[in-house]
Amino acid sequence: MSDVHLQQFADGMLLNLLREDNSEAFNVIYARYRERLYGYLVKVIKDTAEAEDILQEVFVSLWKRRSDLHHIESLYTYLFSCVRYGGFRYMRNEARKHHFRASWRLLFGEEDDLFEQQLAADELSRILNREVDKLPLKMRQVFILSRKEELSHREISHKLNISDKTVKKQINNALKYLHLKLNA
């Protein structure tokens, strides 16, 4: 069957064909819903590159899980839910990063007249820098570029010649490690 012929099929039929490893059915599903889902994501998260990444993850997941999709009653509803969840996850992570950066600036970026607070901030800074220095080299580089130089994941991945996912994972791991060390 050709993609043109499959375009006339209802979602239920395309889903059945997808479960049978029909890549042409997948291509039709992708073409049918890509623009609508992408438009929603861009409107919600206001970041075209991240919208592309989220959408790609959703469709890759759809293909990988194609044999386990028996519970889906509405293909569009399923895809929309996946995209919406991906958008929420992105926004939650962005809010966390914003909060962390604001805290970082508050602790280390503003002058404070109170001597005790300055001493405490200096001590915390020394401890944090010491713990950052203990991170593995690549993780340390990624963390410094992200938190001190405030580069985006994409800028870091280009600068260090690593994938966006590696950047995200390295930052996550560094934050978990530092959180454990600073709260010990």
XYZ file of N, CA and C in Angstrom:
552
model
N 0.831 -1.192 0.000
C 0.000 0.000 0.000
C 0.868 1.245 0.000
N 0.400 2.267 -0.638
C 1.170 3.510 -0.676
C 0.626 4.476 0.370
N 1.464 5.442 0.729
C 1.058 6.463 1.690
C -0.204 7.189 1.223
N -0.298 7.436 -0.084
C -1.443 8.163 -0.636
C -2.718 7.357 -0.383
N -2.662 6.066 -0.615
C -3.827 5.204 -0.396
C -4.183 5.163 1.096
N -3.192 5.112 1.966
C -3.421 5.029 3.407
C -3.974 6.322 3.995
N -3.757 7.430 3.323
C -4.235 8.705 3.842
C -5.745 8.737 3.966
N -6.422 7.889 3.212
C -7.881 7.850 3.245
C -8.402 7.027 4.419
N -7.517 6.280 5.090
C -7.932 5.395 6.175
C -8.230 6.177 7.439
N -9.177 5.671 8.201
C -9.503 6.250 9.508
C -8.368 5.911 10.491
N -8.323 6.662 11.575
C -7.268 6.464 12.579
C -7.228 5.042 13.123
N -8.399 4.454 13.356
C -8.451 3.094 13.892
C -7.747 2.096 12.984
N -7.967 2.229 11.697
C -7.326 1.334 10.728
C -5.819 1.591 10.683
N -5.431 2.857 10.718
C -4.006 3.195 10.719
C -3.325 2.647 11.971
N -4.018 2.713 13.084
C -3.487 2.187 14.338
C -3.296 0.675 14.250
N -4.262 -0.009 13.656
C -4.127 -1.464 13.463
C -2.921 -1.789 12.580
N -2.770 -1.027 11.503
C -1.623 -1.244 10.617
C -0.309 -0.926 11.328
N -0.319 0.111 12.145
C 0.881 0.481 12.907
C 1.278 -0.655 13.839
N 0.304 -1.261 14.505
C 0.581 -2.392 15.407
C 1.226 -3.554 14.664
N 0.967 -3.609 13.351
C 1.540 -4.677 12.522
C 2.852 -4.235 11.867
N 3.482 -3.213 12.421
C 4.785 -2.710 11.968
C 4.754 -2.046 10.600
N 3.643 -1.473 10.232
C 3.514 -0.818 8.938
C 4.052 0.613 9.055
N 5.234 0.839 8.506
C 5.864 2.157 8.597
C 5.131 3.200 7.755
N 4.461 2.774 6.700
C 3.688 3.723 5.894
C 2.516 4.287 6.702
N 1.895 3.452 7.521
C 0.816 3.927 8.395
C 1.362 4.943 9.391
N 2.552 4.667 9.896
C 3.197 5.615 10.814
C 3.423 6.958 10.108
N 3.919 6.911 8.892
C 4.168 8.145 8.133
C 2.883 8.948 7.926
N 1.778 8.270 7.670
C 0.498 8.950 7.484
C 0.043 9.581 8.802
N 0.174 8.838 9.900
C -0.182 9.382 11.225
C 0.664 10.615 11.518
N 1.948 10.515 11.258
C 2.858 11.642 11.492
C 2.424 12.854 10.666
N 2.196 12.640 9.381
C 1.805 13.747 8.496
C 0.448 14.321 8.901
N -0.451 13.477 9.366
C -1.799 13.912 9.721
C -1.806 14.800 10.968
N -0.956 14.506 11.941
C -1.057 15.191 13.231
C 0.129 16.074 13.604
N 1.202 16.014 12.881
C 2.409 16.741 13.241
C 2.172 18.241 13.412
N 1.609 18.870 12.410
C 1.452 20.328 12.441
C 0.534 20.788 13.567
N -0.557 20.093 13.763
C -1.508 20.477 14.811
C -0.861 20.354 16.200
N -0.158 19.252 16.428
C 0.493 19.040 17.724
C 1.646 20.024 17.926
N 2.403 20.264 16.871
C 3.512 21.224 16.939
C 2.983 22.628 17.250
N 1.920 23.032 16.579
C 1.321 24.347 16.819
C 0.885 24.511 18.261
N 0.269 23.479 18.814
C -0.145 23.524 20.221
C 1.072 23.705 21.129
N 2.111 22.911 20.903
C 3.310 22.985 21.754
C 3.969 24.359 21.697
N 4.133 24.899 20.515
C 4.767 26.211 20.374
C 3.948 27.274 21.093
N 2.633 27.177 20.986
C 1.766 28.142 21.650
C 1.898 28.049 23.169
N 2.042 26.839 23.688
C 2.091 26.635 25.131
C 3.476 26.914 25.714
N 4.532 26.346 25.102
C 5.860 26.477 25.719
C 6.692 27.607 25.128
N 6.272 28.135 23.996
C 6.925 29.300 23.381
C 8.403 29.075 23.045
N 8.730 27.846 22.651
C 10.104 27.505 22.284
C 10.032 26.500 21.141
N 10.341 26.964 19.927
C 10.171 26.114 18.748
C 11.106 24.905 18.762
N 12.338 25.097 19.221
C 13.294 23.983 19.242
C 12.848 22.913 20.235
N 12.425 23.326 21.410
C 11.959 22.366 22.407
C 10.671 21.690 21.931
N 9.809 22.439 21.256
C 8.576 21.851 20.723
C 8.917 20.741 19.735
N 9.897 20.985 18.883
C 10.358 19.956 17.934
C 10.860 18.727 18.680
N 11.675 18.950 19.724
C 12.232 17.832 20.499
C 11.132 17.007 21.163
N 10.185 17.688 21.781
C 9.093 16.989 22.464
C 8.278 16.185 21.452
N 7.963 16.808 20.333
C 7.177 16.136 19.301
C 7.921 14.914 18.757
N 9.211 15.059 18.561
C 10.012 13.934 18.085
C 9.991 12.795 19.103
N 10.113 13.127 20.373
C 10.075 12.095 21.419
C 8.737 11.371 21.424
N 7.648 12.098 21.229
C 6.317 11.489 21.220
C 6.187 10.510 20.058
N 6.621 10.916 18.870
C 6.476 10.031 17.716
C 7.450 8.856 17.767
N 8.632 9.064 18.305
C 9.566 7.944 18.485
C 8.960 6.940 19.463
N 8.377 7.438 20.530
C 7.728 6.570 21.513
C 6.558 5.814 20.885
N 5.778 6.505 20.065
C 4.660 5.848 19.379
C 5.172 4.674 18.544
N 6.244 4.883 17.806
C 6.786 3.811 16.971
C 7.339 2.674 17.827
N 8.073 3.018 18.877
C 8.665 1.975 19.731
C 7.595 1.151 20.441
N 6.485 1.793 20.800
C 5.446 1.113 21.575
C 4.296 0.624 20.691
N 4.494 0.595 19.395
C 3.416 0.310 18.452
C 2.696 -1.011 18.727
N 3.401 -2.008 19.211
C 2.747 -3.305 19.440
C 1.938 -3.318 20.743
N 2.088 -2.296 21.580
C 1.385 -2.239 22.867
C 0.291 -1.181 22.895
N -0.225 -0.803 21.770
C -1.176 0.308 21.703
C -2.629 -0.156 21.612
N -2.954 -1.271 22.221
C -4.308 -1.835 22.122
C -5.328 -1.050 22.941
N -4.885 -0.307 23.919
C -5.783 0.432 24.813
C -6.245 1.777 24.246
N -5.704 2.183 23.125
C -6.007 3.508 22.571
C -7.358 3.485 21.863
N -8.235 4.381 22.304
C -9.536 4.497 21.656
C -9.528 5.610 20.608
N -8.792 6.692 20.907
C -8.700 7.810 19.974
C -7.220 8.155 19.783
N -6.742 7.998 18.573
C -5.339 8.250 18.286
C -4.968 9.706 18.569
N -5.801 10.644 18.117
C -5.491 12.054 18.349
C -5.457 12.374 19.843
N -6.414 11.868 20.589
C -6.450 12.118 22.032
C -5.197 11.564 22.695
N -4.789 10.375 22.275
C -3.575 9.769 22.822
C -2.348 10.639 22.514
N -2.190 11.027 21.248
C -1.037 11.845 20.857
C -1.064 13.203 21.551
N -2.234 13.814 21.616
C -2.366 15.109 22.266
C -1.994 15.003 23.746
N -2.428 13.931 24.408
C -2.084 13.735 25.823
C -0.580 13.591 26.004
N 0.061 12.845 25.125
C 1.520 12.675 25.197
C 2.232 14.017 25.009
N 1.782 14.789 24.037
C 2.384 16.093 23.755
C 2.138 17.050 24.913
N 0.934 17.037 25.429
C 0.603 17.911 26.562
C 1.448 17.573 27.787
N 1.608 16.297 28.063
C 2.450 15.875 29.178
C 3.900 16.330 28.948
N 4.397 16.157 27.723
C 5.758 16.606 27.402
C 5.915 18.105 27.600
N 4.903 18.875 27.217
C 4.922 20.326 27.420
C 4.913 20.690 28.892
N 4.081 20.012 29.680
C 4.042 20.260 31.126
C 5.388 19.937 31.766
N 5.972 18.816 31.364
C 7.275 18.405 31.910
C 8.342 19.464 31.590
N 8.326 19.963 30.367
C 9.275 21.002 29.970
C 9.078 22.264 30.810
N 7.812 22.688 30.955
C 7.535 23.909 31.719
C 7.925 23.740 33.192
N 7.691 22.581 33.762
C 8.082 22.320 35.151
C 9.600 22.410 35.302
N 10.327 21.816 34.363
C 11.794 21.869 34.417
C 12.314 23.288 34.241
N 11.672 24.055 33.360
C 12.074 25.449 33.170
C 11.828 26.268 34.434
N 10.711 26.005 35.100
C 10.407 26.723 36.343
C 11.454 26.389 37.412
N 11.843 25.126 37.477
C 12.883 24.728 38.439
C 14.208 25.423 38.134
N 14.572 25.450 36.851
C 15.822 26.119 36.471
C 15.766 27.604 36.811
N 14.632 28.236 36.538
C 14.480 29.658 36.829
C 14.621 29.902 38.330
N 13.989 29.072 39.129
C 14.075 29.207 40.586
C 15.518 29.029 41.059
N 16.207 28.030 40.494
C 17.594 27.789 40.870
C 18.478 28.990 40.503
N 18.284 29.508 39.294
C 19.088 30.663 38.859
C 18.813 31.888 39.722
N 17.556 32.098 40.068
C 17.214 33.235 40.924
C 17.866 33.068 42.294
N 17.840 31.858 42.828
C 18.485 31.601 44.116
C 19.988 31.800 44.009
N 20.557 31.334 42.922
C 21.997 31.464 42.691
C 22.381 32.942 42.667
N 21.627 33.728 41.903
C 21.923 35.161 41.825
C 21.750 35.834 43.183
N 20.735 35.448 43.900
C 20.484 36.028 45.212
C 21.641 35.730 46.165
N 22.106 34.496 46.136
C 23.186 34.114 47.039
C 24.544 34.679 46.627
N 24.802 34.709 45.305
C 26.156 35.009 44.859
C 26.295 36.262 44.010
N 25.194 36.863 43.606
C 25.308 37.956 42.663
C 25.065 39.337 43.235
N 24.420 39.430 44.363
C 24.086 40.748 44.885
C 24.962 41.072 46.096
N 25.367 42.328 46.183
C 26.134 42.757 47.347
C 25.195 42.872 48.539
N 25.717 42.532 49.679
C 24.904 42.596 50.885
C 25.722 43.296 51.958
N 25.100 44.252 52.638
C 25.796 45.021 53.662
C 25.992 44.254 54.953
N 25.218 43.235 55.171
C 25.313 42.512 56.434
C 26.505 41.552 56.407
N 27.423 41.787 57.311
C 28.677 41.042 57.359
C 28.443 39.541 57.539
N 27.553 39.151 58.436
C 27.316 37.730 58.699
C 26.754 37.016 57.466
N 25.833 37.669 56.793
C 25.254 37.049 55.604
C 26.308 36.895 54.509
N 27.191 37.869 54.418
C 28.252 37.782 53.425
C 29.197 36.628 53.741
N 29.534 36.472 55.017
C 30.397 35.355 55.423
C 29.732 34.014 55.113
N 28.448 33.911 55.438
C 27.719 32.670 55.172
C 27.671 32.392 53.669
N 27.421 33.407 52.880
C 27.375 33.239 51.424
C 28.745 32.845 50.886
N 29.796 33.461 51.410
C 31.156 33.117 50.973
C 31.480 31.665 51.313
N 31.102 31.238 52.507
C 31.344 29.860 52.927
C 30.564 28.888 52.045
N 29.307 29.196 51.802
C 28.490 28.354 50.938
C 29.070 28.305 49.522
N 29.533 29.440 49.048
C 30.152 29.497 47.724
C 31.398 28.621 47.663
N 32.224 28.690 48.694
C 33.437 27.852 48.742
C 33.064 26.370 48.750
N 32.071 26.028 49.570
C 31.640 24.627 49.634
C 31.094 24.185 48.279
N 30.253 25.015 47.691
C 29.666 24.687 46.391
C 30.749 24.547 45.323
N 31.684 25.487 45.287
C 32.772 25.408 44.297
C 33.628 24.170 44.517
N 33.862 23.830 45.780
C 34.654 22.632 46.083
C 33.918 21.388 45.592
N 32.606 21.341 45.809
C 31.832 20.183 45.364
C 31.717 20.149 43.832
N 31.594 21.317 43.217
C 31.564 21.369 41.746
C 32.891 20.859 41.191
N 33.996 21.201 41.842
C 35.313 20.730 41.395
C 35.449 19.212 41.496
N 34.658 18.572 42.336
C 34.712 17.117 42.489
C 33.899 16.381 41.429
N 33.081 17.116 40.695
C 32.279 16.485 39.648
C 33.201 15.938 38.559
N 32.776 14.865 37.874
C 33.550 14.387 36.717
C 33.707 15.524 35.698
N 34.796 15.494 34.959
C 35.174 16.602 34.072
C 34.023 17.062 33.175
N 33.421 16.166 32.412
C 32.384 16.556 31.453
C 31.163 17.121 32.187
N 30.795 16.493 33.304
C 29.653 16.973 34.085
C 29.950 18.365 34.634
N 31.167 18.569 35.102
C 31.574 19.874 35.635
C 31.507 20.935 34.541
N 32.025 20.616 33.358
C 31.998 21.568 32.248
C 30.559 21.956 31.905
N 29.698 20.959 31.792
C 28.296 21.206 31.439
C 27.633 22.059 32.517
N 27.863 21.717 33.784
C 27.236 22.445 34.892
C 27.686 23.904 34.894
N 28.967 24.143 34.739
C 29.495 25.520 34.764
C 28.942 26.325 33.598
N 28.902 25.712 32.418
C 28.354 26.425 31.254
C 26.873 26.727 31.445
N 26.160 25.828 32.090
C 24.731 26.022 32.297
C 24.446 27.025 33.400
N 25.083 26.858 34.550
C 24.697 27.641 35.708
C 25.487 28.933 35.881
N 26.743 28.920 35.556
C 27.541 30.137 35.745
C 27.547 31.009 34.496
N 27.634 30.370 33.313
C 27.637 31.143 32.067
C 26.237 31.257 31.469
N 25.273 30.529 32.048
C 23.868 30.565 31.651
C 23.630 30.284 30.168
N 24.356 29.302 29.639
C 24.139 28.884 28.256
C 22.963 27.919 28.212
N 22.257 27.894 27.091
C 21.137 26.962 26.921
C 21.694 25.559 26.669
N 20.811 24.576 26.791
C 21.230 23.194 26.525
C 21.782 23.068 25.101
N 21.114 23.708 24.170
C 21.539 23.621 22.772
C 22.930 24.259 22.582
N 23.170 25.420 23.218
C 24.473 26.079 23.114
C 25.573 25.212 23.724
N 25.270 24.587 24.851
C 26.251 23.715 25.501
C 26.539 22.504 24.629
N 25.485 21.905 24.063
C 25.696 20.717 23.234
C 26.553 21.044 22.013
N 26.369 22.224 21.433
C 27.188 22.630 20.288
C 28.623 22.910 20.731
N 28.760 23.591 21.857
C 30.091 23.977 22.333
C 30.936 22.757 22.705
N 30.291 21.752 23.338
C 31.028 20.572 23.795
C 30.897 19.383 22.849
N 30.135 19.577 21.777
C 29.942 18.516 20.780
C 29.332 17.262 21.408
N 28.260 17.463 22.190
C 27.509 16.369 22.783
C 26.034 16.616 22.524
N 25.203 15.603 22.732
C 23.775 15.749 22.449
C 23.063 16.562 23.530
N 21.903 17.120 23.157
C 21.075 17.861 24.113
C 20.684 16.973 25.284
N 20.365 15.711 24.984
C 19.961 14.780 26.041
C 21.107 14.549 27.022
N 22.330 14.475 26.525
C 23.487 14.302 27.406
C 23.641 15.527 28.293
N 23.449 16.698 27.729
C 23.527 17.935 28.513
C 22.500 17.901 29.638
N 21.251 17.577 29.298
C 20.187 17.530 30.295
C 20.509 16.529 31.394
N 20.984 15.352 31.001
C 21.299 14.301 31.980
C 22.460 14.735 32.873
N 23.500 15.344 32.297
C 24.648 15.781 33.090
C 24.236 16.847 34.106
N 23.403 17.786 33.685
C 22.948 18.838 34.603
C 22.100 18.232 35.721
N 21.199 17.341 35.341
C 20.367 16.670 36.339
C 21.218 15.932 37.363
N 22.193 15.166 36.877
C 23.068 14.404 37.774
C 23.882 15.334 38.670
N 24.387 16.423 38.117
C 25.170 17.375 38.910
C 24.300 17.999 39.996
N 23.076 18.384 39.651
C 22.178 18.993 40.634
C 21.831 18.011 41.751
N 21.578 16.755 41.382
C 21.289 15.746 42.405
C 22.486 15.579 43.340
N 23.675 15.483 42.770
C 24.882 15.320 43.577
C 25.074 16.513 44.509
N 24.969 17.726 43.975
C 25.170 18.927 44.791
C 24.090 19.055 45.860
N 22.874 18.699 45.516
C 21.795 18.749 46.499
C 22.104 17.813 47.666
N 22.553 16.611 47.341
C 22.915 15.661 48.397
C 24.051 16.186 49.265
N 25.073 16.724 48.641
C 26.246 17.203 49.385
C 25.926 18.439 50.227
N 25.124 19.353 49.696
C 24.829 20.583 50.421
C 23.797 20.362 51.531
N 22.999 19.313 51.414
C 21.997 19.041 52.432
C 22.443 17.975 53.428
N 23.672 17.503 53.282
C 24.165 16.436 54.180
C 24.512 17.007 55.546
